[in-house]
Amino acid sequence: MKEIRIESKLSVYDNSNELPNHIASLMENAKEARLKAYAPYSKFLVGAALLLDNGEIITGSNQENASYPSGLCAERTAIYYAGAQYPDAKIVSMAITAGAQNNINTTPIPPCGACRQTIAEYEVKQEFPIEIYFMGTSGKIVKSHSLANLLPLGFDRSFL
Ligand code: THU
């Protein structure tokens, strides 16, 4: 028997002034998208913005449903739109902001497991890392240099 250690490396930025300009701007897109969330049940609003290698910016917000499981997270709303609209473009960066309605949340909120699995599919497909920046509604921003770094031991097409 031997033990295997798996490590993830994250960068933590104190505020958006520390971010590269284009990422600060992408996070602003995510914040605008968050305000368009349709979340009457959870009242928890999430916004996501993607930067594609063709320069396009795609945004998404969570879209809920009276039949709860039919709703979709912000990250998947955005990435499925990007995949449908620009199937040949690579996703370079993703910015995510999340927090309860009418509340300030300074804790960085990472994408849920289902969203990580979804983003992983596109990262594998495009053979290029997707950098992920996530935050609450204000305060620190956390960066992962790739989705794989957030999803160790991921399941992908290589197992099929
Ligand atoms: N949500 C997201 O949009 N992204 C995540 O990564 C986690 C959760 C949404 C789903 C639901 O509308 C609300 O937040 C509460 O779970």
PDB file of C-alpha atoms and ligand atoms in Angstrom:
ATOM      1  CA  MET A   1       0.000   0.000   0.000  1.00  0.00           C
ATOM      2  CA  LYS A   2       1.136   3.517  -0.650  1.00  0.00           C
ATOM      3  CA  GLU A   3      -0.489   6.847  -0.055  1.00  0.00           C
ATOM      4  CA  ILE A   4      -0.971   9.427  -2.754  1.00  0.00           C
ATOM      5  CA  ARG A   5      -1.263  13.105  -1.946  1.00  0.00           C
ATOM      6  CA  ILE A   6      -3.215  15.368  -4.292  1.00  0.00           C
ATOM      7  CA  GLU A   7      -2.729  19.106  -3.922  1.00  0.00           C
ATOM      8  CA  SER A   8      -4.596  22.095  -5.281  1.00  0.00           C
ATOM      9  CA  LYS A   9      -2.972  25.492  -5.533  1.00  0.00           C
ATOM     10  CA  LEU A  10      -5.101  28.636  -5.300  1.00  0.00           C
ATOM     11  CA  SER A  11      -4.270  32.338  -5.489  1.00  0.00           C
ATOM     12  CA  VAL A  12      -6.119  34.729  -3.199  1.00  0.00           C
ATOM     13  CA  TYR A  13      -6.535  38.389  -4.172  1.00  0.00           C
ATOM     14  CA  ASP A  14      -7.537  40.886  -1.478  1.00  0.00           C
ATOM     15  CA  ASN A  15      -9.775  42.842  -3.834  1.00  0.00           C
ATOM     16  CA  SER A  16     -10.408  43.485  -7.514  1.00  0.00           C
ATOM     17  CA  ASN A  17      -7.672  46.146  -7.697  1.00  0.00           C
ATOM     18  CA  GLU A  18      -5.157  43.299  -7.497  1.00  0.00           C
ATOM     19  CA  LEU A  19      -6.650  41.464 -10.472  1.00  0.00           C
ATOM     20  CA  PRO A  20      -5.390  41.857 -14.037  1.00  0.00           C
ATOM     21  CA  ASN A  21      -7.545  44.567 -15.661  1.00  0.00           C
ATOM     22  CA  HIS A  22      -9.326  42.237 -18.060  1.00  0.00           C
ATOM     23  CA  ILE A  23     -10.278  39.912 -15.198  1.00  0.00           C
ATOM     24  CA  ALA A  24     -11.537  42.786 -13.028  1.00  0.00           C
ATOM     25  CA  SER A  25     -13.677  43.748 -15.987  1.00  0.00           C
ATOM     26  CA  LEU A  26     -14.872  40.137 -16.456  1.00  0.00           C
ATOM     27  CA  MET A  27     -15.864  40.055 -12.781  1.00  0.00           C
ATOM     28  CA  GLU A  28     -17.887  43.244 -13.342  1.00  0.00           C
ATOM     29  CA  ASN A  29     -19.702  41.382 -16.136  1.00  0.00           C
ATOM     30  CA  ALA A  30     -20.403  38.555 -13.694  1.00  0.00           C
ATOM     31  CA  LYS A  31     -21.746  41.031 -11.131  1.00  0.00           C
ATOM     32  CA  GLU A  32     -24.098  42.541 -13.704  1.00  0.00           C
ATOM     33  CA  ALA A  33     -25.236  39.065 -14.721  1.00  0.00           C
ATOM     34  CA  ARG A  34     -25.872  38.148 -11.076  1.00  0.00           C
ATOM     35  CA  LEU A  35     -28.452  40.906 -10.818  1.00  0.00           C
ATOM     36  CA  LYS A  36     -30.383  39.201 -13.619  1.00  0.00           C
ATOM     37  CA  ALA A  37     -30.635  35.889 -11.743  1.00  0.00           C
ATOM     38  CA  TYR A  38     -34.072  34.344 -11.494  1.00  0.00           C
ATOM     39  CA  ALA A  39     -33.948  32.917  -7.982  1.00  0.00           C
ATOM     40  CA  PRO A  40     -37.352  33.424  -6.328  1.00  0.00           C
ATOM     41  CA  TYR A  41     -37.017  30.219  -4.275  1.00  0.00           C
ATOM     42  CA  SER A  42     -33.510  30.317  -2.845  1.00  0.00           C
ATOM     43  CA  LYS A  43     -33.072  34.084  -3.111  1.00  0.00           C
ATOM     44  CA  PHE A  44     -29.411  33.247  -3.666  1.00  0.00           C
ATOM     45  CA  LEU A  45     -28.064  35.054  -6.710  1.00  0.00           C
ATOM     46  CA  VAL A  46     -25.116  33.860  -8.778  1.00  0.00           C
ATOM     47  CA  GLY A  47     -23.503  35.465 -11.816  1.00  0.00           C
ATOM     48  CA  ALA A  48     -20.903  33.996 -14.144  1.00  0.00           C
ATOM     49  CA  ALA A  49     -18.942  35.496 -17.020  1.00  0.00           C
ATOM     50  CA  LEU A  50     -16.773  33.678 -19.532  1.00  0.00           C
ATOM     51  CA  LEU A  51     -14.006  35.128 -21.665  1.00  0.00           C
ATOM     52  CA  LEU A  52     -13.546  33.225 -24.944  1.00  0.00           C
ATOM     53  CA  ASP A  53     -10.405  33.178 -27.051  1.00  0.00           C
ATOM     54  CA  ASN A  54     -12.313  34.986 -29.823  1.00  0.00           C
ATOM     55  CA  GLY A  55     -12.823  37.938 -27.443  1.00  0.00           C
ATOM     56  CA  GLU A  56     -16.508  37.232 -26.797  1.00  0.00           C
ATOM     57  CA  ILE A  57     -17.830  37.528 -23.259  1.00  0.00           C
ATOM     58  CA  ILE A  58     -20.700  35.235 -22.314  1.00  0.00           C
ATOM     59  CA  THR A  59     -22.634  35.723 -19.103  1.00  0.00           C
ATOM     60  CA  GLY A  60     -25.141  33.652 -17.201  1.00  0.00           C
ATOM     61  CA  SER A  61     -27.100  33.672 -13.973  1.00  0.00           C
ATOM     62  CA  ASN A  62     -28.932  30.987 -12.040  1.00  0.00           C
ATOM     63  CA  GLN A  63     -32.391  30.215 -13.353  1.00  0.00           C
ATOM     64  CA  GLU A  64     -34.714  28.500 -10.899  1.00  0.00           C
ATOM     65  CA  ASN A  65     -37.931  26.604 -11.392  1.00  0.00           C
ATOM     66  CA  ALA A  66     -40.986  25.719  -9.281  1.00  0.00           C
ATOM     67  CA  SER A  67     -39.903  22.145  -9.967  1.00  0.00           C
ATOM     68  CA  TYR A  68     -36.633  22.769  -8.121  1.00  0.00           C
ATOM     69  CA  PRO A  69     -34.312  20.284  -9.894  1.00  0.00           C
ATOM     70  CA  SER A  70     -35.246  21.807 -13.253  1.00  0.00           C
ATOM     71  CA  GLY A  71     -33.374  24.998 -12.370  1.00  0.00           C
ATOM     72  CA  LEU A  72     -29.822  25.613 -13.542  1.00  0.00           C
ATOM     73  CA  CYS A  73     -26.759  27.198 -11.964  1.00  0.00           C
ATOM     74  CA  ALA A  74     -25.228  30.378 -13.367  1.00  0.00           C
ATOM     75  CA  GLU A  75     -22.020  28.663 -14.443  1.00  0.00           C
ATOM     76  CA  ARG A  76     -23.814  26.018 -16.491  1.00  0.00           C
ATOM     77  CA  THR A  77     -26.226  28.547 -17.990  1.00  0.00           C
ATOM     78  CA  ALA A  78     -23.196  30.462 -19.273  1.00  0.00           C
ATOM     79  CA  ILE A  79     -21.039  27.562 -20.388  1.00  0.00           C
ATOM     80  CA  TYR A  80     -23.806  25.724 -22.241  1.00  0.00           C
ATOM     81  CA  TYR A  81     -24.659  28.934 -24.050  1.00  0.00           C
ATOM     82  CA  ALA A  82     -20.990  29.371 -25.002  1.00  0.00           C
ATOM     83  CA  GLY A  83     -20.818  25.763 -26.192  1.00  0.00           C
ATOM     84  CA  ALA A  84     -23.990  26.152 -28.226  1.00  0.00           C
ATOM     85  CA  GLN A  85     -23.127  29.524 -29.718  1.00  0.00           C
ATOM     86  CA  TYR A  86     -19.348  29.233 -30.207  1.00  0.00           C
ATOM     87  CA  PRO A  87     -18.587  25.503 -30.400  1.00  0.00           C
ATOM     88  CA  ASP A  88     -15.058  26.065 -31.724  1.00  0.00           C
ATOM     89  CA  ALA A  89     -13.988  28.806 -29.336  1.00  0.00           C
ATOM     90  CA  LYS A  90     -11.871  28.077 -26.299  1.00  0.00           C
ATOM     91  CA  ILE A  91     -12.972  29.312 -22.879  1.00  0.00           C
ATOM     92  CA  VAL A  92     -10.034  31.126 -21.343  1.00  0.00           C
ATOM     93  CA  SER A  93     -11.376  32.529 -18.066  1.00  0.00           C
ATOM     94  CA  MET A  94     -14.467  32.306 -15.909  1.00  0.00           C
ATOM     95  CA  ALA A  95     -15.498  34.787 -13.207  1.00  0.00           C
ATOM     96  CA  ILE A  96     -18.136  33.900 -10.610  1.00  0.00           C
ATOM     97  CA  THR A  97     -19.834  36.009  -7.943  1.00  0.00           C
ATOM     98  CA  ALA A  98     -22.455  34.696  -5.530  1.00  0.00           C
ATOM     99  CA  GLY A  99     -24.436  35.684  -2.459  1.00  0.00           C
ATOM    100  CA  ALA A 100     -27.874  35.896  -0.943  1.00  0.00           C
ATOM    101  CA  GLN A 101     -30.167  38.631  -2.223  1.00  0.00           C
ATOM    102  CA  ASN A 102     -29.848  41.935  -0.323  1.00  0.00           C
ATOM    103  CA  ASN A 103     -26.842  40.693   1.628  1.00  0.00           C
ATOM    104  CA  ILE A 104     -23.152  41.411   1.445  1.00  0.00           C
ATOM    105  CA  ASN A 105     -21.136  38.232   1.333  1.00  0.00           C
ATOM    106  CA  THR A 106     -17.381  38.457   1.674  1.00  0.00           C
ATOM    107  CA  THR A 107     -16.715  34.700   1.551  1.00  0.00           C
ATOM    108  CA  PRO A 108     -15.502  33.492  -1.869  1.00  0.00           C
ATOM    109  CA  ILE A 109     -18.020  30.932  -3.155  1.00  0.00           C
ATOM    110  CA  PRO A 110     -16.686  28.191  -5.426  1.00  0.00           C
ATOM    111  CA  PRO A 111     -18.743  26.493  -8.162  1.00  0.00           C
ATOM    112  CA  CYS A 112     -20.800  23.486  -7.035  1.00  0.00           C
ATOM    113  CA  GLY A 113     -19.790  19.938  -7.887  1.00  0.00           C
ATOM    114  CA  ALA A 114     -22.182  19.621 -10.820  1.00  0.00           C
ATOM    115  CA  CYS A 115     -20.828  22.829 -12.328  1.00  0.00           C
ATOM    116  CA  ARG A 116     -17.240  21.656 -11.842  1.00  0.00           C
ATOM    117  CA  GLN A 117     -18.062  18.449 -13.700  1.00  0.00           C
ATOM    118  CA  THR A 118     -19.639  20.478 -16.507  1.00  0.00           C
ATOM    119  CA  ILE A 119     -16.772  22.934 -16.789  1.00  0.00           C
ATOM    120  CA  ALA A 120     -14.346  19.980 -16.740  1.00  0.00           C
ATOM    121  CA  GLU A 121     -16.001  18.557 -19.859  1.00  0.00           C
ATOM    122  CA  TYR A 122     -15.188  21.753 -21.794  1.00  0.00           C
ATOM    123  CA  GLU A 123     -11.668  21.953 -20.399  1.00  0.00           C
ATOM    124  CA  VAL A 124     -10.981  18.401 -21.608  1.00  0.00           C
ATOM    125  CA  LYS A 125     -12.686  19.090 -24.948  1.00  0.00           C
ATOM    126  CA  GLN A 126     -10.629  22.214 -25.673  1.00  0.00           C
ATOM    127  CA  GLU A 127      -7.341  20.817 -24.284  1.00  0.00           C
ATOM    128  CA  PHE A 128      -6.651  24.164 -22.680  1.00  0.00           C
ATOM    129  CA  PRO A 129      -7.040  25.154 -19.015  1.00  0.00           C
ATOM    130  CA  ILE A 130      -9.973  27.308 -17.958  1.00  0.00           C
ATOM    131  CA  GLU A 131      -8.911  29.677 -15.198  1.00  0.00           C
ATOM    132  CA  ILE A 132     -11.610  30.205 -12.589  1.00  0.00           C
ATOM    133  CA  TYR A 133     -11.980  33.289 -10.401  1.00  0.00           C
ATOM    134  CA  PHE A 134     -14.651  33.219  -7.689  1.00  0.00           C
ATOM    135  CA  MET A 135     -15.816  35.550  -4.954  1.00  0.00           C
ATOM    136  CA  GLY A 136     -18.784  36.430  -2.763  1.00  0.00           C
ATOM    137  CA  THR A 137     -20.380  39.755  -3.557  1.00  0.00           C
ATOM    138  CA  SER A 138     -17.370  41.727  -2.343  1.00  0.00           C
ATOM    139  CA  GLY A 139     -13.990  41.110  -0.731  1.00  0.00           C
ATOM    140  CA  LYS A 140     -11.424  38.490  -1.583  1.00  0.00           C
ATOM    141  CA  ILE A 141     -11.258  36.740  -4.931  1.00  0.00           C
ATOM    142  CA  VAL A 142      -9.865  33.232  -5.305  1.00  0.00           C
ATOM    143  CA  LYS A 143      -8.251  32.006  -8.512  1.00  0.00           C
ATOM    144  CA  SER A 144      -7.742  28.447  -9.672  1.00  0.00           C
ATOM    145  CA  HIS A 145      -5.452  28.135 -12.705  1.00  0.00           C
ATOM    146  CA  SER A 146      -7.636  25.350 -14.114  1.00  0.00           C
ATOM    147  CA  LEU A 147     -10.840  23.469 -13.468  1.00  0.00           C
ATOM    148  CA  ALA A 148      -8.925  20.217 -12.948  1.00  0.00           C
ATOM    149  CA  ASN A 149      -7.225  21.919 -10.008  1.00  0.00           C
ATOM    150  CA  LEU A 150     -10.694  22.258  -8.394  1.00  0.00           C
ATOM    151  CA  LEU A 151     -11.803  18.724  -9.256  1.00  0.00           C
ATOM    152  CA  PRO A 152      -9.150  16.153  -8.422  1.00  0.00           C
ATOM    153  CA  LEU A 153      -9.829  12.614  -9.684  1.00  0.00           C
ATOM    154  CA  GLY A 154     -12.348  13.879 -12.188  1.00  0.00           C
ATOM    155  CA  PHE A 155     -14.342  11.545 -14.402  1.00  0.00           C
ATOM    156  CA  ASP A 156     -13.853  12.273 -18.080  1.00  0.00           C
ATOM    157  CA  ARG A 157     -14.113  10.805 -21.577  1.00  0.00           C
ATOM    158  CA  SER A 158     -10.843   8.903 -21.206  1.00  0.00           C
ATOM    159  CA  PHE A 159     -12.640   6.325 -19.025  1.00  0.00           C
ATOM    160  CA  LEU A 160     -15.362   5.577 -21.557  1.00  0.00           C
TER     161      LEU A 160
HETATM  162  N1  THU B   1     -26.058  28.023  -7.692  1.00  0.00           N
HETATM  163  C1  THU B   1     -25.337  28.437  -8.766  1.00  0.00           C
HETATM  164  O1  THU B   1     -25.851  29.176  -9.636  1.00  0.00           O
HETATM  165  N2  THU B   1     -24.054  28.042  -8.876  1.00  0.00           N
HETATM  166  C2  THU B   1     -23.417  27.222  -7.982  1.00  0.00           C
HETATM  167  O2  THU B   1     -22.291  26.832  -8.214  1.00  0.00           O
HETATM  168  C3  THU B   1     -24.090  26.855  -6.743  1.00  0.00           C
HETATM  169  C4  THU B   1     -25.521  27.182  -6.649  1.00  0.00           C
HETATM  170  C5  THU B   1     -27.465  28.419  -7.591  1.00  0.00           C
HETATM  171  C6  THU B   1     -28.442  27.272  -7.753  1.00  0.00           C
HETATM  172  C7  THU B   1     -29.640  27.796  -7.009  1.00  0.00           C
HETATM  173  O3  THU B   1     -30.398  28.613  -7.893  1.00  0.00           O
HETATM  174  C8  THU B   1     -29.047  28.693  -5.933  1.00  0.00           C
HETATM  175  O4  THU B   1     -27.718  28.985  -6.333  1.00  0.00           O
HETATM  176  C9  THU B   1     -29.038  28.062  -4.549  1.00  0.00           C
HETATM  177  O5  THU B   1     -28.414  26.824  -4.563  1.00  0.00           O
END
